[in-house]
Structures are given as C-alpha cells and as structure tokens.
C-alpha cells in the first residue's frame, strides 16, 4: 500500500491509521540512520515553520527548530509574548495570516481546540507539540525507542505508572492500541484515563490484538518490558502539586518497582523533564536500564520524519 501524508496535520494519533504510524516510524529510522552517517540534505529549503508556544519546552522546541533548520528550512519561534493568539485578534484570523506566510505550524499550549482551529483556518499542516490532551510526537519517539531495544514492539508490554489521565499517557494508549502493543496504566482511580478515550482505544485494540488495562495495583508491572513515567504535575496544573505528591507517592518508579517486573532487561522510559525523587528515583533514570536520553534524541528524528512526510511530495 502506498502511503502519502502530504499536507496532513498531526493533531492526535487518533487521526492516523496503524499503517500511517508505521510509515512515520520507518521514516524516522531512515532519518536517524542518515544523521548517524553524517548525511546532510536540504529537504526543507525554501520552507518556513512557525513555532507557537504557550507553554515552555526544551526538547520539542529544539527538535523542531534543529530538524527543520539544518535541512535549510527557516523556523520562527513565537511565544505568547510575541504573537496575538486569541488576544487582540481572533485565533481564526491569526491562523489565516500564518497560513499565508508559513509552510507549517507547530503549536504547544493548553487547549486541543486551539490546534484544531489553527489547522482549520491556516490550510497548512499543524503539528501538535503538546496540549492538555495529547502529545503525539512524543508517543512516536517513545515507540521508536521501544523498537530500538526490542525490535518489533507488537506484543511487548509497556506499563505507564503515574498520572494516568495526562497528555503523555493518553497518546501512549492510542499508539499502543493501534500498533498491538500491550499497554497497562497503573494509576490511582482518581487519575484514571478518560472513559471515552478508553472506549476508543478498546475498540482499536480489538483490531490490533493489543491488551489495554487500567489498574491501581503496582504489582501489574509483572512481566513488563518497559516501565514509563511522567511528571506528577503537568504544565498548567501547578496548583495541584501537593495533592498529586500525596496521591502518587506509592507510584514512584524506583529500583524495587523495576525488580518487580521479574525481567532483567526491562527498560525505563520518561518523556522528560523529570523531577528526580518524585515520579522516578535518580538511580533508575540515570541507571543502565534507562533509555530516557535516547528517547529525547528520538524526538528530533521522529519530528523530522513527520515534517518530511507532510511537507514533501
Ligand atoms: N518531552 C517534552 O515534550 O519535552 P519538552 O517539554 O522539553 O519539550
Ligand atoms: N505531562 C507533561 C509532559 C511534559 C513533556 C506536561 O504536560 O507538562
């Protein structure tokens, strides 16, 4: 089957078929391989990318900016200090104008709806670089990292421990459900993933053969090939910090939890930034089984693949 993603936005992986996700992962591997061989191309020459940020970022901004710029493209960073984003001018109007000047737009911010409006009115591809709901480019890098350790990830068991309803957990559930990767969310009931999303993923899992589970029992890490965690308090939820620490302290990923998998080759994953001593101990994230740094690097390769697939015919 020939796949073309030319002109497409990436707002959520729910919009992408398993074959399209596979295509992006394979292209990411190719792009990474080229980079390792020191091959430099000019595939974004003459193109421009608007990088809109309502929330802070290290990896996502740097991945988009370097991946685009090193191939001859011109990225422009615009924070809410610099640009009208539903401020003086309507979001629709900003989108229309950006669409006349840029080949594509990356948006990181609060509402998923903002990314949707940007895509609708700009008529150029819009990439979701994280919203309150989803973090799709992160999930691509996560699965690339999983595949680097285990080859085919289908049938592997990935356990996400922590805030089960955040953007990272949601995007992971979607990609695992689509690709047939067994996914267990270990979280206190108060932080269970959104019901509607669980239903959608349940239906996708029936097709792919993935087993998707949600539980509050940390013993569910048994036989996991990868343990994944994220911060307990996401950006924009700072006032919940104290409550989250109380609720999630039993869900810290430490050596004891790594040992509970019963597997010697379980890897540790984290999207970063990490709060060492909260969701993960320093010995685990800085230890031999941690792939967090490969994961961070893989953000760049996967993001370059997404831009190549959607901007080049
Ligand atoms: N993982 C991730 O999105 O990192 P940043 O917040 O630094 O972009
Ligand atoms: N869940 C985190 C992810 C950061 C990359 C947040 O939204 O802050």
Short mmCIF file of N, CA and C and ligand atoms in Angstrom, two decimals, residues 53 56-61 108 129-130 135 138 235 271-273 299, ligand 1:
data_model
loop_
_atom_site.label_atom_id
_atom_site.label_comp_id
_atom_site.label_asym_id
_atom_site.label_seq_id
_atom_site.Cartn_x
_atom_site.Cartn_y
_atom_site.Cartn_z
N UNK A 53 4.37 28.76 20.97
CA UNK A 53 4.48 28.17 22.31
C UNK A 53 3.74 28.98 23.36
N UNK A 56 6.16 26.19 28.18
CA UNK A 56 7.61 26.04 27.99
C UNK A 56 7.98 24.73 27.32
N UNK A 57 9.20 24.69 26.79
CA UNK A 57 9.69 23.46 26.16
C UNK A 57 11.19 23.50 25.99
N UNK A 58 11.82 22.39 26.21
CA UNK A 58 13.24 22.24 25.84
C UNK A 58 13.31 21.34 24.60
N UNK A 59 12.89 20.07 24.77
CA UNK A 59 13.05 19.07 23.72
C UNK A 59 12.24 19.37 22.46
N UNK A 60 10.96 19.68 22.65
CA UNK A 60 10.09 19.82 21.47
C UNK A 60 10.52 21.01 20.63
N UNK A 61 10.79 22.12 21.29
CA UNK A 61 11.23 23.30 20.54
C UNK A 61 12.55 23.00 19.82
N UNK A 108 2.26 24.39 20.68
CA UNK A 108 2.28 23.80 22.03
C UNK A 108 1.49 24.72 22.95
N UNK A 129 2.50 19.99 19.30
CA UNK A 129 3.73 19.78 20.09
C UNK A 129 3.44 19.65 21.57
N UNK A 130 2.22 19.31 21.93
CA UNK A 130 1.69 19.07 23.27
C UNK A 130 0.54 20.02 23.57
N UNK A 135 0.03 14.35 23.31
CA UNK A 135 1.42 14.67 22.96
C UNK A 135 1.87 13.66 21.89
N UNK A 138 5.58 12.94 20.90
CA UNK A 138 6.28 12.22 21.98
C UNK A 138 6.05 10.71 21.84
N UNK A 235 2.28 20.75 33.16
CA UNK A 235 2.26 22.20 32.99
C UNK A 235 0.81 22.70 32.98
N UNK A 271 9.43 10.79 29.32
CA UNK A 271 9.42 11.79 28.25
C UNK A 271 10.32 12.98 28.57
N UNK A 272 10.58 13.20 29.87
CA UNK A 272 11.35 14.35 30.35
C UNK A 272 10.57 15.65 30.09
N UNK A 273 10.70 16.68 30.88
CA UNK A 273 11.60 16.80 32.03
C UNK A 273 11.16 15.92 33.20
N UNK A 299 13.16 12.32 19.69
CA UNK A 299 12.17 13.37 19.38
C UNK A 299 12.54 14.06 18.07
N1 LIG B 1 9.18 15.73 26.34
C1 LIG B 1 8.95 17.02 26.03
O1 LIG B 1 7.97 17.39 25.38
O2 LIG B 1 9.89 17.87 26.50
P1 LIG B 1 9.81 19.46 26.46
O3 LIG B 1 8.68 19.86 27.38
O4 LIG B 1 11.15 19.92 26.94
O5 LIG B 1 9.53 19.89 25.05
#
